[in-house]
């Protein structure tokens, strides 16, 4: 006899676990399948282990900077295996928490890859399961570029299985993952080079931030080969050789490809369920996250909209409330704050200057400075940039963009203000906290420029 559920979730990552847990708490009978690791990408090969490594890299910089403040500290080198052990223990702890959260909520767990048999039937490890509603929350996978020798390079997952730090690293790509990897490996002591197709990194971010980030990376001796794509990767007697289409020949011990991710739908047998895919391989959904089959839903990276953990959990929670909590609601895809954990980090919310100017004239307030810490440490490549994009007609703050230490921690509060509809006058009225970098956001008195509506 097939087990029957009100909701069956495919994928035990950020979105799937949240939806399963909250649905069960609302009284639904819920099952969930996970093929690889509970907690999904974020916990196992994404946000969490990466942020631990970012912190490790930052300690090295702090130790160096402390000399200017009178400390006599000697950096004795970094023990990669010690860091890896601490990181892996934390990931294992979180895996356990995810499992216990699901069990505590009464969700039935299945370990294995699930596939559709028909629109109401799923199979996991030879077991047949029937469900009134099904959620596809299978996330995405990194893809390698289609060049000869690509299999010799690493993808982002591989960082967390390396036994030692590679000395010479090339990172291909200019999205947030590429930059974070370049930055943390540099901080841990590797020689790092970036190669990317665009003229500037961080496509989609505000242009001033993109330029400031490119400058900061270069000042920190991260080599940049912009406007160049990889042609081939080959083994040599001393390691690897990456060739680019502008003639670069880059010798390396490790090459990371962070050139893109693809929705994970292979093997789901979606045809059997009648679920349609879009041009990028993403599961097509409506505003309620329903697929082309009304009782089959999809969310998180597999729908390829805003590929961030809090977006997956927010939409998963909203779906659970809608289906089983008698509280129909949607999580908004507008004004989603995000961060890049580089050194210095970047955080951003709302419209870029370019996006805002498409809607109407905007006033730009921008400042770039060295924080007190770095006027003393003299560290290069750690300038702070803060920018507000303000609607010239309504005075509403449409976007805030920040590169500098603690930018992600600080932007969370600014995000609340922007979602509440704050105007520039509200920012001006706010008393600063002194001495901080954050206070600059409320003391940006001088208009930097007015940008007219673009046609
Ligand atoms: C290196 C890296 C760093 C990142 N850093 C950040 C960050 O700092 N902040 C942030 O917000 N986001 C970050 N992200 C993005 C974030 O990890 C994803 O947006 C988030 O995990 C998406 O959640 P999800 O539930 O859609 O998918 P996932 O978390 O990927 O979960 C999907 C799960 O489904 C499972 N699965 C797939 N197919 C099947 C199947 N057929 N049957 C059963 N199980 C299946 C997978 O094994 C996986 O566990 C990062 C991503 C990467 C790769």
XYZ file of C-alpha atoms and ligand atoms in Angstrom:
508
model
C 0.000 0.000 0.000
C 1.326 3.431 -0.951
C 1.773 5.912 1.922
C -0.510 8.942 1.495
C 0.199 12.557 2.416
C -1.527 15.940 2.263
C 1.817 17.374 1.123
C 4.911 15.642 -0.188
C 8.045 17.778 -0.480
C 10.886 16.864 -2.828
C 14.115 18.388 -1.514
C 15.201 18.899 2.102
C 16.913 22.278 1.619
C 16.010 25.768 2.823
C 12.638 26.058 1.058
C 11.508 22.437 1.343
C 12.266 22.015 5.029
C 10.505 25.260 5.974
C 7.394 24.428 3.978
C 7.268 20.838 5.308
C 7.731 21.863 8.931
C 5.195 24.707 8.950
C 2.631 22.660 7.002
C 2.928 19.861 9.591
C 2.578 22.399 12.404
C -0.656 23.550 10.736
C -1.916 19.957 11.029
C -1.148 18.553 7.561
C 0.221 15.030 7.049
C 3.604 15.740 5.434
C 6.412 13.650 3.922
C 9.746 14.912 2.590
C 12.490 13.322 0.505
C 16.142 14.377 0.492
C 18.679 12.723 -1.786
C 21.971 14.168 -0.543
C 22.084 16.221 2.646
C 19.455 17.605 5.037
C 19.538 21.389 5.039
C 20.435 21.537 1.324
C 22.957 23.814 -0.354
C 22.995 26.618 2.212
C 23.866 24.485 5.207
C 26.168 21.982 3.529
C 27.957 23.616 0.584
C 26.798 27.235 0.579
C 26.140 30.075 3.004
C 27.191 28.362 6.224
C 30.548 26.692 5.442
C 31.454 29.640 3.209
C 30.779 32.218 5.922
C 32.925 30.232 8.359
C 35.784 30.416 5.863
C 35.169 34.132 5.275
C 35.475 34.672 9.037
C 38.710 32.667 9.075
C 40.157 34.893 6.361
C 39.089 38.043 8.228
C 40.957 36.950 11.380
C 44.179 36.973 9.373
C 43.565 40.547 8.259
C 42.680 41.677 11.781
C 45.859 40.103 13.131
C 47.939 42.018 10.562
C 46.082 45.297 11.172
C 46.488 45.032 14.935
C 50.196 45.993 14.669
C 49.213 49.573 13.808
C 47.232 49.657 17.073
C 50.238 48.611 19.133
C 49.812 44.832 19.279
C 52.754 42.561 18.749
C 51.159 39.563 17.130
C 52.952 37.166 14.859
C 50.901 35.429 12.234
C 52.199 31.860 12.357
C 50.488 30.578 9.245
C 47.114 29.025 8.831
C 46.096 25.434 9.617
C 43.614 24.509 6.881
C 42.724 21.133 8.403
C 41.851 22.721 11.755
C 39.529 25.181 10.019
C 38.001 22.360 7.932
C 37.345 20.274 11.060
C 35.645 23.180 12.878
C 33.574 23.993 9.774
C 32.528 20.388 9.215
C 31.536 19.962 12.864
C 29.263 23.016 12.620
C 27.693 21.734 9.402
C 27.093 18.328 11.051
C 25.480 20.060 14.040
C 23.118 21.969 11.749
C 22.272 18.789 9.801
C 21.185 17.226 13.071
C 19.050 20.268 13.932
C 17.283 20.100 10.555
C 16.475 16.415 11.060
C 15.190 16.992 14.602
C 13.093 20.021 13.541
C 11.315 17.897 10.947
C 10.783 14.997 13.305
C 9.616 17.297 16.089
C 6.979 18.689 13.735
C 5.844 15.158 12.822
C 7.132 15.173 9.220
C 7.960 11.729 7.762
C 11.475 11.746 6.273
C 12.607 9.708 3.259
C 16.291 9.488 2.363
C 16.779 9.162 -1.378
C 16.109 10.902 -4.691
C 12.414 11.232 -5.523
C 10.880 11.083 -8.983
C 7.375 11.488 -10.314
C 5.382 8.436 -11.420
C 2.328 10.533 -12.269
C 0.867 13.870 -11.169
C -0.113 12.546 -7.702
C 2.474 9.789 -7.260
C 6.148 9.949 -6.359
C 8.704 7.177 -5.910
C 11.652 7.282 -3.469
C 14.033 4.321 -3.184
C 11.461 1.863 -4.536
C 8.705 3.158 -2.221
C 5.557 4.604 -3.783
C 3.996 7.676 -2.213
C 0.695 9.369 -3.006
C 0.045 13.023 -2.199
C -2.740 15.572 -2.645
C -0.141 18.344 -3.020
C 3.497 18.079 -4.058
C 6.252 20.677 -3.666
C 9.340 20.676 -5.874
C 12.142 22.326 -3.868
C 15.166 20.663 -5.418
C 17.398 23.746 -5.668
C 20.146 24.094 -8.261
C 23.550 22.743 -9.194
C 26.751 24.451 -10.323
C 27.556 24.030 -14.000
C 30.996 23.935 -15.571
C 31.629 25.916 -18.769
C 31.643 23.864 -21.948
C 35.380 24.016 -22.641
C 37.976 21.255 -23.090
C 39.329 20.115 -19.731
C 36.521 21.696 -17.665
C 36.326 18.493 -15.582
C 39.832 19.286 -14.226
C 38.441 22.369 -12.496
C 36.440 22.592 -9.286
C 32.902 23.810 -8.693
C 31.872 25.645 -5.522
C 30.974 22.406 -3.638
C 34.585 21.211 -3.950
C 35.997 23.951 -1.717
C 34.594 22.080 1.259
C 36.327 18.779 0.498
C 39.843 20.137 -0.200
C 42.419 18.661 2.201
C 44.798 21.600 1.867
C 44.739 25.134 0.548
C 45.782 25.436 -3.093
C 48.591 27.992 -3.417
C 47.798 29.427 -6.857
C 44.090 29.739 -7.587
C 42.134 30.992 -10.579
C 38.453 31.700 -10.042
C 36.360 31.983 -13.195
C 33.201 34.068 -12.840
C 32.161 37.419 -11.415
C 28.990 36.684 -9.501
C 28.811 36.720 -5.710
C 30.089 33.162 -5.309
C 33.143 33.770 -7.529
C 34.076 36.954 -5.688
C 33.555 35.472 -2.255
C 35.757 32.492 -3.121
C 38.475 34.725 -4.577
C 38.371 36.958 -1.536
C 38.389 34.260 1.144
C 41.142 32.240 -0.537
C 43.243 35.382 -0.859
C 42.622 36.141 2.820
C 43.765 32.642 3.763
C 47.018 33.202 1.881
C 46.496 31.939 -1.692
C 47.634 33.803 -4.800
C 44.351 34.528 -6.554
C 43.421 35.553 -10.082
C 39.923 36.204 -11.349
C 38.798 35.764 -14.933
C 35.392 36.971 -16.036
C 33.508 37.760 -19.211
C 32.011 41.090 -18.125
C 33.933 44.373 -17.970
C 33.048 44.669 -14.256
C 32.152 42.080 -11.614
C 28.772 41.617 -9.858
C 26.389 42.004 -12.781
C 23.017 43.238 -11.536
C 24.535 45.344 -8.730
C 24.770 49.140 -8.830
C 27.448 50.396 -11.236
C 29.331 52.405 -8.566
C 29.517 49.291 -6.375
C 30.734 47.192 -9.297
C 33.528 49.662 -10.064
C 34.472 50.064 -6.385
C 34.616 46.270 -5.987
C 36.849 45.882 -9.047
C 39.174 48.559 -7.621
C 39.194 46.980 -4.157
C 40.067 43.540 -5.541
C 42.898 44.959 -7.604
C 44.276 46.981 -4.699
C 44.343 43.749 -2.685
C 46.459 42.098 -5.388
C 43.742 39.879 -6.712
C 44.677 39.713 -10.395
C 41.774 40.536 -12.691
C 41.359 39.358 -16.260
C 38.135 41.138 -17.179
C 36.292 40.817 -20.503
C 37.836 37.389 -20.990
C 36.294 33.913 -21.130
C 38.047 30.618 -20.503
C 39.018 28.634 -23.602
C 40.548 25.453 -22.193
C 41.979 23.891 -19.070
C 44.835 21.417 -19.190
C 47.182 19.532 -16.887
C 50.867 20.486 -16.877
C 53.875 19.089 -15.049
C 53.393 21.710 -12.314
C 49.623 21.879 -12.033
C 46.983 23.337 -14.348
C 46.974 25.822 -17.192
C 43.896 27.893 -17.985
C 43.828 29.594 -21.358
C 41.553 32.567 -22.028
C 40.184 34.009 -25.250
C 42.237 37.216 -24.852
C 45.448 35.241 -24.831
C 45.890 34.763 -21.060
C 47.792 31.658 -19.940
C 47.212 31.268 -16.216
C 49.158 28.635 -14.263
C 47.330 27.367 -11.186
C 47.079 24.600 -8.623
C 43.285 24.892 -8.612
C 40.724 26.460 -10.921
C 37.226 27.142 -9.579
C 34.415 27.554 -12.065
C 31.722 29.780 -10.573
C 30.143 30.614 -13.887
C 26.574 29.688 -13.160
C 24.027 27.369 -11.603
C 21.186 25.456 -13.152
C 17.817 24.447 -11.636
C 17.975 20.810 -10.435
C 15.238 19.024 -12.352
C 17.117 16.170 -14.060
C 15.840 12.805 -12.882
C 12.542 14.165 -11.497
C 10.628 12.750 -14.482
C 8.588 15.958 -14.667
C 7.032 14.883 -17.986
C 5.123 12.145 -16.135
C 3.576 14.837 -13.923
C 2.927 17.341 -16.723
C 5.081 20.061 -15.101
C 6.444 22.610 -17.571
C 9.943 24.121 -17.646
C 11.109 27.527 -18.929
C 13.986 28.365 -21.251
C 16.614 28.312 -18.480
C 15.435 24.896 -17.266
C 13.536 26.506 -14.371
C 10.183 25.154 -13.197
C 7.548 27.620 -14.392
C 5.289 28.899 -11.623
C 2.576 31.519 -11.158
C 2.471 34.141 -8.382
C 1.303 31.480 -5.921
C 4.179 29.172 -6.822
C 1.793 26.734 -8.545
C 3.279 24.981 -11.578
C 1.426 24.081 -14.752
C -0.307 21.469 -12.516
C -2.417 23.315 -9.929
C -1.618 20.942 -7.018
C 2.145 20.786 -7.745
C 4.162 23.733 -6.447
C 7.787 24.803 -6.841
C 9.964 27.362 -5.057
C 13.546 28.233 -4.196
C 16.433 28.007 -6.641
C 14.557 25.559 -8.870
C 12.313 28.432 -10.029
C 15.410 30.634 -10.579
C 13.982 34.001 -9.477
C 15.897 35.295 -6.448
C 18.323 32.527 -5.559
C 18.883 33.215 -1.884
C 18.101 31.188 1.217
C 15.775 33.717 2.904
C 13.726 33.893 -0.311
C 13.362 30.095 -0.370
C 12.339 29.965 3.300
C 9.977 32.966 3.014
C 8.157 31.500 0.010
C 8.086 28.047 1.636
C 6.560 29.505 4.798
C 3.999 31.530 2.823
C 2.975 28.440 0.841
C 2.476 26.400 4.033
C 0.329 29.191 5.538
C -1.668 29.418 2.318
C -2.289 25.682 1.890
C -2.837 24.582 5.480
C -2.835 27.624 7.781
C -5.970 29.413 6.480
C -3.738 32.484 5.904
C -3.313 32.870 2.139
C -0.292 35.095 1.529
C 2.698 35.670 -0.729
C 6.306 36.587 0.006
C 7.331 39.624 -2.028
C 10.176 39.420 -4.532
C 10.579 43.203 -4.372
C 13.169 44.949 -2.220
C 15.032 41.771 -1.295
C 18.252 42.754 0.496
C 21.359 40.787 -0.339
C 25.037 40.668 0.525
C 28.344 39.614 -0.923
C 30.734 38.387 1.743
C 33.893 39.641 0.137
C 36.564 41.623 1.897
C 35.249 44.319 2.120
C 31.683 43.015 1.858
C 28.845 44.516 -0.136
C 25.180 44.809 0.791
C 22.359 46.190 -1.206
C 18.612 46.688 -1.254
C 16.164 48.085 -3.768
C 16.841 49.659 -7.111
C 20.225 50.441 -8.606
C 20.709 53.934 -10.052
C 20.327 52.485 -13.552
C 17.070 50.676 -12.702
C 15.614 53.663 -10.858
C 16.443 56.091 -13.677
C 14.348 53.983 -16.051
C 11.313 54.941 -13.941
C 12.031 58.645 -13.461
C 14.631 61.227 -12.369
C 16.689 60.277 -9.315
C 18.863 62.081 -6.813
C 22.084 60.322 -5.958
C 23.875 60.700 -2.628
C 27.247 59.023 -2.559
C 30.243 58.994 -0.289
C 33.525 57.106 -0.364
C 35.901 57.177 2.571
C 38.363 55.270 4.724
C 36.987 54.174 8.075
C 38.849 55.188 11.222
C 40.160 51.668 11.572
C 41.851 51.819 8.196
C 43.146 55.369 8.435
C 45.225 53.815 11.232
C 45.822 50.302 9.841
C 46.703 51.783 6.412
C 45.272 48.632 4.830
C 44.608 49.178 1.129
C 41.569 47.931 -0.750
C 39.168 48.427 2.168
C 37.503 51.721 1.216
C 33.877 52.215 2.161
C 31.278 53.345 -0.370
C 27.729 54.299 0.558
C 25.059 55.321 -1.875
C 21.399 56.242 -1.681
C 19.178 56.332 -4.755
C 16.271 58.700 -4.118
C 13.192 59.393 -6.221
C 13.633 63.060 -7.254
C 9.876 63.631 -7.296
C 8.643 61.848 -4.138
C 11.873 61.883 -2.046
C 11.355 58.130 -1.425
C 14.564 56.137 -0.986
C 14.476 53.558 -3.766
C 17.807 51.878 -3.179
C 20.717 51.687 -0.756
C 24.099 50.278 -1.726
C 27.032 49.815 0.569
C 30.525 48.396 0.234
C 32.460 48.333 3.465
C 32.988 46.496 6.706
C 29.802 45.258 8.384
C 27.740 46.258 5.327
C 25.578 43.079 5.523
C 24.889 43.539 9.250
C 23.983 47.173 8.724
C 21.872 46.793 5.608
C 19.286 44.644 7.387
C 18.077 47.685 9.336
C 18.129 49.965 6.283
C 16.039 47.314 4.501
C 13.273 47.701 7.094
C 13.249 51.473 6.535
C 13.052 51.109 2.765
C 10.289 48.511 2.938
C 8.398 50.870 5.258
C 8.651 53.526 2.511
C 11.217 55.836 4.132
C 12.027 59.104 2.378
C 15.393 60.861 2.279
C 13.902 63.300 4.814
C 13.405 60.347 7.228
C 17.065 59.411 6.822
C 18.094 63.065 7.423
C 15.887 63.250 10.514
C 17.536 60.178 12.046
C 20.280 60.902 14.574
C 23.497 59.062 13.781
C 25.286 56.647 16.073
C 28.751 58.060 16.531
C 31.439 57.115 15.712
C 30.312 54.518 13.159
C 30.464 54.143 9.414
C 26.704 53.568 9.459
C 26.019 57.149 10.549
C 27.079 58.293 7.078
C 23.769 56.949 5.765
C 21.913 59.560 7.833
C 24.328 62.430 7.182
C 24.459 62.329 3.381
C 23.527 66.012 3.032
C 25.153 66.919 -0.284
C 23.554 65.869 -3.528
C 26.171 64.063 -5.619
C 24.216 64.237 -8.870
C 20.761 64.168 -10.360
C 20.238 61.482 -12.967
C 17.487 62.191 -15.451
C 14.998 59.572 -16.593
C 16.563 57.347 -19.217
C 14.589 56.599 -22.333
C 28.638 28.603 -2.564
C 27.271 29.182 -2.281
C 27.146 30.190 -1.358
C 25.899 30.725 -1.083
N 25.809 31.730 -0.160
C 24.616 32.258 0.151
C 24.498 33.280 1.130
O 25.489 33.717 1.715
N 23.256 33.760 1.405
C 22.142 33.296 0.776
O 21.028 33.756 1.075
N 22.226 32.331 -0.163
C 23.429 31.802 -0.490
N 23.505 30.803 -1.437
C 22.276 30.385 -2.132
C 21.459 29.431 -1.263
O 22.262 28.362 -0.850
C 20.266 28.920 -2.061
O 19.533 30.007 -2.562
C 19.322 28.071 -1.195
O 20.008 26.983 -0.647
C 18.143 27.597 -2.034
O 17.308 26.769 -1.267
P 16.422 25.651 -1.977
O 15.576 25.079 -0.918
O 15.805 26.180 -3.193
O 17.480 24.573 -2.508
P 18.640 23.779 -1.783
O 19.011 24.374 -0.499
O 19.692 23.600 -2.809
O 17.974 22.384 -1.444
C 17.554 21.492 -2.441
C 17.714 20.092 -1.898
O 17.015 19.186 -2.751
C 17.739 17.989 -2.834
N 17.303 17.291 -4.036
C 17.526 17.623 -5.338
N 16.880 16.785 -6.154
C 16.222 15.891 -5.359
C 15.367 14.794 -5.612
N 15.041 14.429 -6.846
N 14.903 14.094 -4.548
C 15.235 14.442 -3.269
N 16.027 15.476 -2.990
C 16.508 16.207 -4.009
C 19.194 18.454 -2.864
O 20.052 17.395 -2.452
C 19.158 19.605 -1.884
O 19.486 19.206 -0.562
C 24.742 30.230 -1.737
C 24.863 29.201 -2.667
C 26.119 28.674 -2.936
C 26.230 27.557 -3.954
